[in-house]
CSV table of C-alpha atoms and ligand atoms in Angstrom, one decimal:
chain,number,residue,atom,x,y,z
A,1,ASN,CA,69.6,-44.3,27.3
A,2,ARG,CA,67.3,-42.1,28.2
A,3,PRO,CA,67.7,-38.6,28.6
A,4,PRO,CA,68.7,-36.9,32.3
A,5,ALA,CA,65.2,-35.6,33.7
A,6,SER,CA,65.0,-32.2,32.0
A,7,VAL,CA,62.0,-29.0,31.4
A,8,ILE,CA,62.0,-27.4,27.8
A,9,PHE,CA,60.7,-24.1,27.9
A,10,ILE,CA,59.2,-22.8,25.0
A,11,PHE,CA,59.4,-19.5,24.0
A,12,GLY,CA,56.3,-19.0,20.5
A,13,GLY,CA,54.7,-21.8,22.7
A,14,SER,CA,51.7,-21.9,20.3
A,15,GLY,CA,54.0,-20.2,17.3
A,16,ASP,CA,54.6,-21.8,13.9
A,17,LEU,CA,57.6,-23.5,14.7
A,18,ASN,CA,56.3,-24.5,18.0
A,19,GLN,CA,53.5,-26.9,16.1
A,20,ARG,CA,55.4,-28.2,13.1
A,21,LYS,CA,58.0,-29.0,14.1
A,22,LEU,CA,58.2,-28.6,17.9
A,23,ILE,CA,55.4,-31.1,19.2
A,24,PRO,CA,55.8,-32.7,16.1
A,25,ALA,CA,60.0,-34.2,17.2
A,26,LEU,CA,58.3,-34.4,21.0
A,27,TYR,CA,55.7,-36.5,20.9
A,28,ASN,CA,57.9,-38.9,18.4
A,29,LEU,CA,60.4,-39.3,20.8
A,30,PHE,CA,57.4,-39.7,23.4
A,31,LEU,CA,56.1,-42.8,20.7
A,32,ASP,CA,59.7,-43.8,20.3
A,33,GLU,CA,60.7,-44.6,24.3
A,34,TRP,CA,63.8,-41.1,23.9
A,35,LEU,CA,62.6,-38.5,26.2
A,36,PRO,CA,63.9,-38.7,29.5
A,37,GLU,CA,61.7,-40.8,32.3
A,38,LYS,CA,61.3,-37.4,33.9
A,39,PHE,CA,60.2,-35.0,31.4
A,40,ALA,CA,57.7,-31.8,30.8
A,41,VAL,CA,57.9,-29.3,28.0
A,42,VAL,CA,56.1,-26.2,28.7
A,43,GLY,CA,54.8,-23.1,26.1
A,44,LEU,CA,55.2,-19.4,26.9
A,45,GLY,CA,52.7,-17.0,25.4
A,46,ARG,CA,51.2,-13.6,25.5
A,47,THR,CA,47.5,-15.0,24.9
A,48,HIS,CA,45.2,-17.0,27.5
A,49,TYR,CA,45.0,-20.8,27.6
A,50,GLU,CA,44.1,-22.9,30.0
A,51,ASP,CA,46.7,-26.1,29.5
A,52,GLU,CA,43.6,-28.1,28.1
A,53,THR,CA,43.2,-26.2,25.6
A,54,PHE,CA,46.5,-25.9,24.7
A,55,ARG,CA,47.2,-29.7,25.0
A,56,GLY,CA,44.1,-29.5,22.3
A,57,HIS,CA,46.1,-26.9,20.1
A,58,LEU,CA,49.2,-28.4,19.9
A,59,TYR,CA,46.6,-31.8,19.2
A,60,GLU,CA,45.3,-30.6,15.4
A,61,ALA,CA,49.2,-29.2,14.4
A,62,VAL,CA,50.4,-32.8,14.9
A,63,GLN,CA,47.3,-34.5,13.4
A,64,GLN,CA,48.2,-31.8,10.7
A,65,PHE,CA,52.0,-32.1,10.7
A,66,SER,CA,52.9,-35.3,11.8
A,67,ARG,CA,54.8,-38.2,10.5
A,68,ARG,CA,53.2,-40.6,13.1
A,69,LYS,CA,49.4,-39.0,12.9
A,70,GLY,CA,48.1,-42.5,12.7
A,71,GLU,CA,49.7,-43.1,16.5
A,72,LEU,CA,47.7,-40.5,18.2
A,73,ASN,CA,45.3,-42.9,19.4
A,74,GLY,CA,45.8,-43.6,23.3
A,75,HIS,CA,49.4,-42.2,23.3
A,76,TRP,CA,48.5,-38.3,22.7
A,77,LYS,CA,47.0,-38.7,25.3
A,78,ASP,CA,50.0,-39.7,27.6
A,79,PHE,CA,52.4,-38.0,25.8
A,80,SER,CA,50.0,-34.7,27.0
A,81,ASN,CA,50.3,-35.5,30.6
A,82,TYR,CA,54.2,-33.9,30.4
A,83,VAL,CA,53.2,-30.6,28.1
A,84,SER,CA,51.9,-28.2,30.4
A,85,TYR,CA,51.1,-23.7,29.4
A,86,LEU,CA,52.3,-20.9,31.0
A,87,GLN,CA,51.6,-17.2,30.4
A,88,MET,CA,53.6,-13.9,30.1
A,89,ASP,CA,54.5,-11.6,28.8
A,90,ALA,CA,58.1,-11.4,27.4
A,91,GLU,CA,58.8,-7.9,27.5
A,92,ASP,CA,58.8,-8.0,31.6
A,93,GLN,CA,61.2,-8.8,33.5
A,94,GLU,CA,58.8,-9.5,36.5
A,95,SER,CA,57.0,-12.1,34.5
A,96,TYR,CA,60.3,-14.1,34.4
A,97,HIS,CA,60.4,-15.1,37.9
A,98,LYS,CA,57.3,-17.2,37.2
A,99,ILE,CA,59.3,-19.5,35.1
A,100,SER,CA,62.1,-19.8,38.2
A,101,GLU,CA,58.6,-20.7,40.3
A,102,ARG,CA,57.8,-23.0,37.7
A,103,VAL,CA,61.8,-25.0,37.8
A,104,LYS,CA,61.5,-24.8,41.4
A,105,ALA,CA,58.0,-27.1,41.1
A,106,PHE,CA,59.3,-29.6,38.9
A,107,GLU,CA,62.0,-29.8,41.4
A,108,GLU,CA,59.7,-31.0,44.0
A,109,GLN,CA,57.5,-33.3,41.4
A,110,PHE,CA,60.8,-35.3,39.9
A,111,GLY,CA,62.9,-35.6,43.2
A,112,GLU,CA,66.0,-33.2,41.5
A,113,HIS,CA,66.9,-30.8,39.8
A,114,PRO,CA,66.4,-31.0,36.3
A,115,ASN,CA,68.0,-29.7,33.1
A,116,VAL,CA,66.9,-26.5,32.2
A,117,ILE,CA,65.9,-25.5,28.3
A,118,PHE,CA,65.1,-22.2,26.9
A,119,TYR,CA,64.1,-22.9,23.3
A,120,LEU,CA,63.4,-19.7,21.7
A,121,ALA,CA,60.9,-20.5,18.5
A,122,VAL,CA,60.1,-16.1,18.3
A,123,ALA,CA,61.1,-13.9,16.0
A,124,PRO,CA,65.1,-13.0,15.7
A,125,GLN,CA,64.3,-9.4,17.0
A,126,LEU,CA,62.2,-10.4,20.2
A,127,VAL,CA,65.9,-13.6,21.2
A,128,PRO,CA,68.0,-10.9,22.3
A,129,ASP,CA,66.0,-9.5,24.8
A,130,ILE,CA,64.4,-12.2,26.5
A,131,ALA,CA,68.5,-14.2,26.3
A,132,THR,CA,68.9,-11.0,28.5
A,133,LYS,CA,66.1,-11.6,30.4
A,134,LEU,CA,66.4,-14.6,31.0
A,135,GLY,CA,70.0,-13.6,32.2
A,136,ALA,CA,69.0,-12.6,34.9
A,137,LEU,CA,67.7,-15.3,36.5
A,138,ASN,CA,69.8,-18.0,38.5
A,139,ILE,CA,69.2,-20.6,37.3
A,140,CYS,CA,71.2,-19.3,33.9
A,141,LYS,CA,74.2,-19.5,36.3
A,142,ASP,CA,73.9,-22.7,36.8
A,143,THR,CA,76.7,-24.0,33.1
A,144,ARG,CA,75.4,-27.4,34.4
A,145,CYS,CA,71.9,-27.3,33.2
A,146,THR,CA,70.7,-24.8,31.4
A,147,ARG,CA,70.8,-24.4,28.3
A,148,ILE,CA,69.5,-22.2,25.6
A,149,VAL,CA,68.3,-23.1,22.0
A,150,VAL,CA,69.0,-21.1,20.0
A,151,GLU,CA,67.4,-20.9,15.6
A,152,LYS,CA,68.5,-19.7,13.0
A,153,PRO,CA,68.9,-16.3,11.1
A,154,PHE,CA,72.0,-16.3,13.4
A,155,GLY,CA,72.6,-12.1,12.8
A,156,HIS,CA,70.8,-10.5,8.7
A,157,ASP,CA,75.0,-9.9,8.4
A,158,LEU,CA,78.3,-10.1,10.4
A,159,LYS,CA,78.2,-7.6,11.9
A,160,SER,CA,74.9,-8.2,13.7
A,161,ALA,CA,75.3,-12.3,14.0
A,162,GLN,CA,78.5,-10.7,15.6
A,163,GLU,CA,77.2,-8.6,18.5
A,164,LEU,CA,74.4,-11.3,19.1
A,165,ASN,CA,77.4,-13.9,19.8
A,166,GLY,CA,78.1,-11.1,22.1
A,167,LEU,CA,75.3,-10.8,24.2
A,168,LEU,CA,74.7,-14.3,23.5
A,169,ALA,CA,78.5,-15.0,25.4
A,170,GLN,CA,78.5,-12.4,28.4
A,171,ILE,CA,75.6,-13.9,29.5
A,172,TYR,CA,75.9,-17.6,28.5
A,173,ASP,CA,79.6,-20.1,28.4
A,174,GLU,CA,79.3,-21.3,24.9
A,175,ASP,CA,78.4,-24.8,26.3
A,176,GLN,CA,75.3,-24.0,27.0
A,177,ILE,CA,74.1,-22.7,24.1
A,178,TYR,CA,72.7,-24.1,21.0
A,179,ARG,CA,72.0,-22.3,17.7
A,180,ILE,CA,70.4,-24.6,15.3
A,181,ASP,CA,71.4,-25.5,12.3
A,182,HIS,CA,68.4,-28.7,11.6
A,183,TYR,CA,70.3,-29.7,7.8
A,184,LEU,CA,72.7,-30.6,10.5
A,185,GLY,CA,70.0,-33.6,12.6
A,186,LYS,CA,69.2,-35.1,8.7
A,187,GLU,CA,69.1,-38.6,9.1
A,188,THR,CA,71.4,-38.5,5.3
A,189,VAL,CA,73.8,-35.6,6.4
A,190,GLN,CA,75.1,-36.9,9.5
A,191,ASN,CA,75.7,-40.6,7.8
A,192,ILE,CA,78.1,-37.8,5.1
A,193,LEU,CA,80.5,-38.7,8.6
A,194,ALA,CA,79.2,-42.2,8.7
A,195,LEU,CA,80.4,-42.6,4.8
A,196,ARG,CA,83.5,-40.5,4.6
A,197,PHE,CA,85.3,-41.9,8.0
A,198,ALA,CA,84.0,-45.2,8.8
A,199,ASN,CA,85.3,-46.8,5.3
A,200,ALA,CA,88.7,-46.7,4.8
A,201,LEU,CA,88.0,-46.5,0.8
A,202,PHE,CA,86.7,-43.2,0.2
A,203,GLU,CA,89.3,-40.6,2.5
A,204,PRO,CA,92.3,-42.1,0.0
A,205,ILE,CA,90.6,-40.1,-3.0
A,206,TRP,CA,88.8,-37.2,-1.4
A,207,ASN,CA,91.2,-34.9,-2.9
A,208,ARG,CA,92.2,-33.1,-5.4
A,209,ASN,CA,94.4,-35.6,-7.0
A,210,TYR,CA,91.2,-37.3,-7.9
A,211,ILE,CA,88.2,-35.6,-7.2
A,212,ASP,CA,87.2,-33.1,-10.0
A,213,TYR,CA,84.2,-31.4,-8.6
A,214,VAL,CA,81.9,-31.1,-6.0
A,215,GLN,CA,78.6,-29.6,-6.7
A,216,ILE,CA,75.2,-29.1,-3.9
A,217,THR,CA,72.2,-28.3,-4.8
A,218,VAL,CA,69.7,-28.1,-2.6
A,219,ALA,CA,66.9,-26.8,-4.5
A,220,GLU,CA,62.7,-26.6,-3.0
A,221,THR,CA,59.0,-26.7,-5.5
A,222,VAL,CA,57.3,-24.0,-2.8
A,223,GLY,CA,56.8,-20.6,-3.1
A,224,VAL,CA,58.0,-18.4,0.0
A,225,GLU,CA,55.0,-19.6,1.1
A,226,GLY,CA,53.3,-16.4,3.4
A,227,ARG,CA,56.9,-15.6,4.7
A,228,GLY,CA,57.4,-12.9,2.4
A,229,GLY,CA,57.6,-11.0,5.4
A,230,TYR,CA,60.8,-12.5,6.4
A,231,TYR,CA,62.2,-13.1,3.5
A,232,GLU,CA,62.1,-10.2,2.1
A,233,GLN,CA,64.4,-9.7,5.2
A,234,SER,CA,67.0,-12.3,4.0
A,235,GLY,CA,66.8,-14.3,0.4
A,236,ALA,CA,68.3,-17.4,-0.5
A,237,LEU,CA,71.9,-16.3,0.6
A,238,ARG,CA,71.3,-15.9,3.9
A,239,ASP,CA,68.0,-17.8,4.3
A,240,MET,CA,70.7,-20.9,2.9
A,241,VAL,CA,73.9,-20.8,1.4
A,242,GLN,CA,74.8,-18.4,5.3
A,243,ASN,CA,73.5,-21.6,6.6
A,244,HIS,CA,72.8,-24.7,5.7
A,245,ILE,CA,74.7,-25.3,2.6
A,246,LEU,CA,77.5,-23.8,3.5
A,247,GLN,CA,77.5,-26.8,6.6
A,248,LEU,CA,76.6,-29.2,4.0
A,249,LEU,CA,80.0,-27.9,2.0
A,250,CYS,CA,82.3,-28.2,5.4
A,251,MET,CA,81.0,-32.0,5.7
A,252,ILE,CA,82.6,-32.6,2.5
A,253,GLY,CA,85.6,-31.0,3.4
A,254,MET,CA,86.6,-30.9,6.4
A,255,GLU,CA,89.5,-33.1,7.6
A,256,ALA,CA,89.7,-36.3,9.1
A,257,PRO,CA,87.8,-35.6,13.0
A,258,VAL,CA,90.2,-38.1,15.5
A,259,SER,CA,86.9,-38.1,18.0
A,260,PHE,CA,83.6,-37.4,17.8
A,261,GLU,CA,83.7,-35.0,20.7
A,262,ALA,CA,81.7,-31.1,19.9
A,263,ASN,CA,84.9,-29.3,20.3
A,264,GLU,CA,86.8,-31.5,17.6
A,265,ILE,CA,84.0,-32.2,15.0
A,266,ARG,CA,83.3,-28.2,15.1
A,267,ASN,CA,87.6,-27.3,14.8
A,268,LYS,CA,88.2,-29.3,12.0
A,269,LYS,CA,84.1,-27.6,10.3
A,270,VAL,CA,85.6,-24.1,10.7
A,271,ASP,CA,88.6,-24.8,9.8
A,272,VAL,CA,87.4,-24.9,6.7
A,273,LEU,CA,85.3,-22.2,6.5
A,274,ASN,CA,88.1,-20.5,7.6
A,275,ALA,CA,90.2,-21.9,3.7
A,276,ILE,CA,87.0,-20.9,1.8
A,277,ARG,CA,88.4,-17.9,0.2
A,278,LYS,CA,86.6,-15.0,0.3
A,279,ILE,CA,85.4,-13.6,-3.5
A,280,LYS,CA,86.4,-9.8,-4.0
A,281,LYS,CA,83.6,-8.2,-4.2
A,282,GLU,CA,84.8,-6.6,-7.6
A,283,GLU,CA,84.7,-10.2,-8.5
A,284,VAL,CA,81.2,-11.4,-7.9
A,285,GLN,CA,79.5,-11.1,-11.1
A,286,SER,CA,81.9,-14.6,-12.1
A,287,TYR,CA,81.4,-16.9,-8.8
A,288,ALA,CA,78.0,-15.7,-7.9
A,289,VAL,CA,74.8,-16.0,-9.7
A,290,ARG,CA,71.2,-14.3,-8.1
A,291,GLY,CA,67.8,-14.7,-9.5
A,292,GLN,CA,64.3,-14.5,-8.9
A,293,TYR,CA,60.8,-16.1,-9.6
A,294,SER,CA,58.8,-15.2,-12.6
A,295,GLU,CA,55.2,-16.3,-12.0
A,296,GLY,CA,53.8,-18.7,-14.0
A,297,TRP,CA,53.0,-21.7,-14.0
A,298,MET,CA,53.5,-25.4,-11.8
A,299,GLN,CA,52.7,-28.9,-12.0
A,300,ALA,CA,49.4,-27.3,-14.4
A,301,LYS,CA,48.7,-24.7,-11.3
A,302,GLU,CA,49.0,-21.0,-11.7
A,303,VAL,CA,52.0,-19.3,-9.4
A,304,LYS,CA,52.5,-16.4,-8.3
A,305,GLY,CA,55.4,-14.4,-9.1
A,306,TYR,CA,57.8,-14.0,-6.1
A,307,ARG,CA,57.3,-10.0,-5.9
A,308,GLN,CA,53.1,-10.8,-6.4
A,309,GLU,CA,53.4,-12.9,-2.8
A,310,GLU,CA,51.9,-11.1,0.3
A,311,LYS,CA,54.2,-8.2,2.0
A,312,VAL,CA,56.9,-8.4,-1.1
A,313,ASP,CA,57.8,-5.4,-2.5
A,314,PRO,CA,56.1,-5.3,-6.0
A,315,HIS,CA,60.1,-4.0,-7.4
A,316,SER,CA,61.2,-6.3,-4.4
A,317,SER,CA,65.1,-6.9,-4.9
A,318,ILE,CA,66.1,-10.3,-2.2
A,319,GLU,CA,66.8,-12.9,-5.1
A,320,THR,CA,64.4,-16.4,-4.3
A,321,PHE,CA,68.6,-18.8,-5.8
A,322,ALA,CA,72.0,-18.4,-6.1
A,323,ALA,CA,74.8,-20.7,-7.3
A,324,VAL,CA,77.7,-19.6,-6.1
A,325,LYS,CA,81.7,-21.0,-6.4
A,326,PHE,CA,83.3,-21.5,-4.3
A,327,TYR,CA,86.9,-22.7,-3.8
A,328,ILE,CA,88.8,-24.3,-0.7
A,329,ASP,CA,92.6,-22.9,-0.5
A,330,ASN,CA,93.6,-25.3,1.3
A,331,TRP,CA,95.9,-28.8,0.3
A,332,ARG,CA,92.9,-31.0,-0.5
A,333,TRP,CA,91.2,-29.7,-1.9
A,334,GLN,CA,93.5,-26.5,-4.2
A,335,ASP,CA,91.8,-26.1,-7.6
A,336,VAL,CA,88.6,-28.3,-6.9
A,337,PRO,CA,85.6,-25.6,-7.3
A,338,PHE,CA,82.8,-26.6,-4.8
A,339,TYR,CA,79.5,-25.3,-7.0
A,340,VAL,CA,76.5,-25.6,-4.9
A,341,ARG,CA,72.9,-23.2,-5.8
A,342,THR,CA,69.1,-23.1,-4.4
A,343,GLY,CA,66.4,-22.2,-5.0
A,344,LYS,CA,62.5,-21.5,-4.3
A,345,ALA,CA,59.9,-22.5,-7.1
A,346,MET,CA,62.4,-24.8,-8.7
A,347,HIS,CA,61.9,-27.9,-10.5
A,348,GLN,CA,61.9,-30.6,-8.6
A,349,LYS,CA,62.2,-30.9,-4.8
A,350,THR,CA,65.6,-32.2,-4.1
A,351,SER,CA,69.0,-31.5,-2.4
A,352,ILE,CA,71.9,-33.8,-3.8
A,353,ILE,CA,75.3,-34.1,-3.4
A,354,THR,CA,78.1,-34.7,-5.9
A,355,ILE,CA,81.3,-35.6,-6.2
A,356,GLN,CA,82.8,-35.5,-9.4
A,357,PHE,CA,86.1,-37.7,-9.6
A,358,LYS,CA,88.5,-37.2,-12.6
A,359,ARG,CA,89.0,-39.6,-15.2
A,360,ALA,CA,91.2,-42.3,-15.3
A,361,PRO,CA,94.0,-41.2,-17.1
A,362,HIS,CA,94.6,-43.6,-19.9
A,363,TYR,CA,91.5,-44.6,-22.3
A,364,ALA,CA,92.6,-48.3,-23.7
A,365,PHE,CA,89.7,-49.4,-24.9
A,366,PRO,CA,88.8,-49.5,-28.9
A,367,PRO,CA,87.4,-45.9,-30.2
A,368,GLU,CA,84.4,-46.6,-30.3
A,369,ALA,CA,83.4,-47.7,-26.5
A,370,ALA,CA,85.3,-43.3,-26.1
A,371,ASP,CA,81.3,-41.8,-26.5
A,372,THR,CA,80.3,-43.2,-23.4
A,373,TRP,CA,83.0,-43.3,-20.9
A,374,ARG,CA,82.2,-42.0,-18.3
A,375,PRO,CA,84.3,-40.3,-15.3
A,376,ASN,CA,83.6,-41.6,-11.6
A,377,ARG,CA,80.6,-40.1,-10.0
A,378,LEU,CA,79.7,-40.3,-6.3
A,379,THR,CA,75.8,-39.2,-5.3
A,380,ILE,CA,74.1,-38.0,-1.9
A,381,SER,CA,70.8,-37.8,-2.0
A,382,ILE,CA,69.6,-36.2,1.3
A,383,GLN,CA,66.4,-35.8,0.4
A,384,PRO,CA,63.7,-36.8,-0.7
A,385,GLU,CA,65.1,-39.8,-1.9
A,386,MET,CA,67.9,-41.0,0.5
A,387,ASP,CA,70.4,-43.1,-0.7
A,388,ILE,CA,73.7,-42.5,-2.3
A,389,ARG,CA,74.5,-44.3,-5.9
A,390,LEU,CA,78.6,-44.6,-6.4
A,391,ARG,CA,78.6,-44.4,-10.7
A,392,PHE,CA,81.4,-46.5,-12.9
A,393,GLN,CA,81.5,-47.8,-15.8
A,394,ALA,CA,80.9,-51.3,-17.1
A,395,LYS,CA,80.8,-54.2,-19.6
A,396,ARG,CA,77.2,-54.2,-21.7
A,397,PRO,CA,76.8,-57.8,-22.4
A,398,GLY,CA,77.3,-58.6,-25.8
A,399,GLN,CA,79.9,-59.5,-29.0
A,400,THR,CA,81.9,-55.7,-28.2
A,401,MET,CA,83.4,-53.9,-25.9
A,402,THR,CA,81.4,-51.2,-25.2
A,403,LEU,CA,81.7,-48.8,-22.1
A,404,ASN,CA,78.0,-48.1,-19.9
A,405,PRO,CA,78.0,-45.9,-16.6
A,406,VAL,CA,76.2,-48.1,-14.2
A,407,ASP,CA,75.5,-47.0,-9.9
A,408,MET,CA,75.5,-49.2,-7.2
A,409,ILE,CA,72.8,-47.8,-4.8
A,410,PHE,CA,72.4,-48.1,-1.3
A,411,SER,CA,69.2,-47.2,-1.3
A,412,TYR,CA,67.6,-46.7,2.6
A,413,HIS,CA,64.4,-47.7,2.3
A,414,ASP,CA,65.7,-51.5,1.1
A,415,ALA,CA,68.7,-51.5,4.1
A,416,TYR,CA,66.5,-50.0,6.5
A,417,GLU,CA,63.1,-51.5,6.4
A,418,ASP,CA,61.2,-50.3,9.4
A,419,GLY,CA,61.4,-46.8,7.7
A,420,HIS,CA,60.9,-45.3,11.1
A,421,GLU,CA,64.3,-42.6,10.3
A,422,PRO,CA,64.1,-39.7,13.0
A,423,GLU,CA,63.5,-36.2,11.3
A,424,ALA,CA,65.8,-33.7,12.1
A,425,TYR,CA,64.3,-31.9,15.1
A,426,GLU,CA,63.4,-35.0,16.6
A,427,THR,CA,67.9,-36.0,16.3
A,428,LEU,CA,67.7,-32.6,17.3
A,429,LEU,CA,66.4,-32.0,21.0
A,430,LEU,CA,67.1,-34.9,21.8
A,431,ASP,CA,71.5,-34.2,21.6
A,432,VAL,CA,70.2,-30.6,23.4
A,433,MET,CA,68.7,-33.1,26.9
A,434,GLU,CA,71.1,-34.8,26.2
A,435,GLY,CA,74.2,-31.7,26.2
A,436,ASN,CA,75.9,-33.1,22.8
A,437,ALA,CA,76.0,-30.2,20.9
A,438,THR,CA,78.7,-31.5,17.7
A,439,GLN,CA,74.7,-30.7,15.7
A,440,PHE,CA,75.4,-26.9,16.6
A,441,MET,CA,76.9,-24.6,15.8
A,442,ARG,CA,79.6,-22.3,17.5
A,443,ALA,CA,80.1,-18.8,17.3
A,444,ASP,CA,82.6,-19.1,15.4
A,445,GLN,CA,81.9,-21.0,12.9
A,446,VAL,CA,78.5,-18.3,12.1
A,447,ASP,CA,81.0,-16.2,12.5
A,448,ALA,CA,83.6,-17.6,9.5
A,449,ALA,CA,80.0,-18.4,7.4
A,450,TRP,CA,79.0,-14.7,7.2
A,451,LYS,CA,82.9,-13.4,6.5
A,452,VAL,CA,82.4,-16.2,3.1
A,453,VAL,CA,79.3,-14.4,1.5
A,454,MET,CA,79.1,-11.1,3.1
A,455,PRO,CA,81.5,-10.0,-0.5
A,456,ILE,CA,78.4,-11.5,-2.5
A,457,ILE,CA,76.2,-10.1,0.5
A,458,GLU,CA,78.2,-6.5,-0.4
A,459,ALA,CA,78.2,-6.4,-4.2
A,460,TRP,CA,74.5,-7.0,-5.0
A,461,GLU,CA,72.9,-4.6,-2.8
A,462,ALA,CA,75.2,-2.9,-3.8
A,463,ARG,CA,74.3,-3.3,-7.5
A,464,PRO,CA,70.9,-3.5,-7.5
A,465,PRO,CA,69.9,-6.3,-10.8
A,466,VAL,CA,68.5,-5.0,-13.4
A,467,ASP,CA,67.0,-9.0,-14.7
A,468,PHE,CA,64.3,-9.7,-12.0
A,469,PRO,CA,62.4,-11.4,-12.6
A,470,ASN,CA,64.8,-14.1,-13.9
A,471,TYR,CA,63.4,-17.6,-14.0
A,472,ALA,CA,60.5,-19.0,-14.6
A,473,PRO,CA,58.4,-21.1,-12.0
A,474,GLY,CA,59.4,-25.1,-12.0
A,475,SER,CA,62.9,-24.1,-13.9
A,476,TRP,CA,66.2,-24.8,-13.0
A,477,GLY,CA,67.2,-21.2,-11.8
A,478,PRO,CA,67.9,-18.2,-13.7
A,479,GLU,CA,70.2,-19.0,-17.2
A,480,ASP,CA,73.5,-17.2,-15.7
A,481,ALA,CA,73.2,-20.5,-13.5
A,482,GLU,CA,73.6,-22.5,-16.1
A,483,ALA,CA,76.4,-21.2,-17.5
A,484,LEU,CA,78.7,-20.3,-14.5
A,485,ILE,CA,79.1,-24.0,-14.8
A,486,ALA,CA,79.2,-24.3,-18.7
A,487,ARG,CA,82.1,-21.7,-18.7
A,488,ASP,CA,84.3,-24.9,-16.5
A,489,GLY,CA,82.7,-27.7,-18.5
A,490,HIS,CA,80.5,-28.6,-16.7
A,491,ASN,CA,76.4,-29.2,-16.3
A,492,TRP,CA,74.0,-28.8,-13.0
A,493,VAL,CA,73.9,-32.6,-11.9
A,494,THR,CA,69.8,-34.3,-10.9
A,495,LEU,CA,69.1,-37.0,-10.2
A,496,PRO,CA,66.9,-39.0,-13.5
B,1,BG6,C1,64.9,-23.3,6.3
B,1,BG6,C2,64.4,-21.3,5.1
B,1,BG6,O1,65.7,-22.8,7.2
B,1,BG6,O2,65.0,-24.5,5.0
B,1,BG6,C3,63.2,-22.1,4.8
B,1,BG6,O3,64.2,-20.7,6.5
B,1,BG6,C4,63.9,-23.6,3.8
B,1,BG6,O4,63.7,-21.2,3.9
B,1,BG6,C5,64.0,-24.3,4.8
B,1,BG6,O5,62.5,-23.7,2.9
B,1,BG6,C6,63.8,-25.8,4.2
B,1,BG6,O6,64.1,-27.2,4.5
B,1,BG6,P1,64.2,-29.1,4.0
B,1,BG6,O7,64.3,-29.4,5.9
B,1,BG6,O8,62.3,-28.3,4.1
B,1,BG6,O9,64.9,-28.6,3.6
C-alpha cells in the first residue's frame, strides 16, 4: 500500500545530505513504486535555481550516489516531475508564507490536503530557528498531517539536547517529530528484532545465564572526509556512540515488545538506556578509551593524520576512536559486559555485533580435543557484509574425537537473491510519509542516551589527552582499547 498524499519540503535543498541520501532514496522509492500517487518534493534554499536547473543538479547527484544509477534512463524524467525548488531565506519569517502558498497549490492540484513534511537537512545550529519560524505557520498546528524531521546531532550535550527538545515540544506534538538515527533504518538492524522476537530459539538463552558478554564494533576506514569543522565539535562519542551504537545496544538488550506500536518499542528501548550503569567520572579511565589517528599509510596510500585535516586544530583533543565497557543493571543483564568500539581510519569497514555465550557447563571429551573447544558465538554482521553466523562445535571427521568450531551462516545475498535491500533513508522516509515513528528517536530516548555518555565526555574534556595521536591509520585503534577488553580475558572480535 502506498502512503497517503505527501509533500516533502527539504531545507538544505542543494546541500550534501539531500544530494547524497535523500534524493537518491526518494528516487529508489519511486522506482519501486512506493511513493504516494499524489506526491511532491520541494527543495528549499537561499540560492536561486529554476526548477529545471535544480533538477539537473539532483540528476548529477543521483548519477554519482545512487546504487541504482543504471536505472536513470527514462525513469528520471518521470521522477523529476515531482521535484521543484523554492527560493527562500530561512532566516526571514516573511518568506515562510511562500511555503503556505505552495501547500495550498498542492492541495488544489491533489484535491485533498496532503501530509506536509519538513525535513531539516541543515546545520544543527539552524534547527531551532527554522523550527520556530515554521511553528508560526498555521499548517504546523495540524498535528495529524504536518511532521518535522530532525537529523542528528540532537544537541551537543545533555543540556542543549533538553533545550532543543523543550523548544520543539512548545511547537509540535511529540507525534509530529521524527528524529532520525539512520542506523535504525538499516535492514540488518531491523532484522535484530526479527531474530530475537520472531524465533522461539534465542529468547530463552538471551540473558546473563547463558551470555558471557556482548560486543559491538562500528569501524570505518574513512577519516573525517572534509567534515573537520563538524567533527571538531563532536568526536566519536558524540558522533557514533550517543546515537547509533547505543541504539544497537538497546535492540540487543531490550525486553520483548508486546506489539510493534511505536511507543511500545520505544518504551522497551528507553528502559535499557535508563538501566545502563552511569560510569562515575573518576572511574572513566577503567571503562573508556579514546584515540586519535596519526598520519600514516593505508592500503598503500599515504593518509593525513586527524590533526592535519582541514578545519581541524593542529593540537586537537577530539577523539576519532572510542571504546567503552557498559553494564546494564537489570535482571536480564546484570554483570554482562557490553563492549563497544568505533573509530575512523581503522583497519576495516565493518559493523558487527557479537553475542558470546558461556562455555558448556561440563567438558566430557578427551583432553586433546580441549584446545579447539570454543564457546558458542552469534555474530550479526550489519555492514558491509550482511549475515548472521552461529558458531558451534562439531566433530572433525576422522578416527579421533577432535572438536572443531564451525559456522552456520545466514547470508542475505544467498537467501534473498534480488539484492534489492532498501537503504536506510528509503525505509525511514517511507515511515515518515506513513506516520510510523517506530524507528525514530523519542525525546526521552535522546535524553537518556546523553545521560549515559555525559560522564565520559566530561571526564575527557576535563583531562586533555597526553598521548594523541595514539593509533596508526589502518590499525584497530589504540593499544589501550585492546587492554580494556584483555583485562577481562577477552579479545575484540573481527570477521575473518
Ligand atoms: C554518521 C556519522 O551519523 O554515520 C558519520 O556522522 C559516519 O561520521 C556515519 O561516518 C556512518 O554511517 P554508515 O551508514 O556509513 O555506517
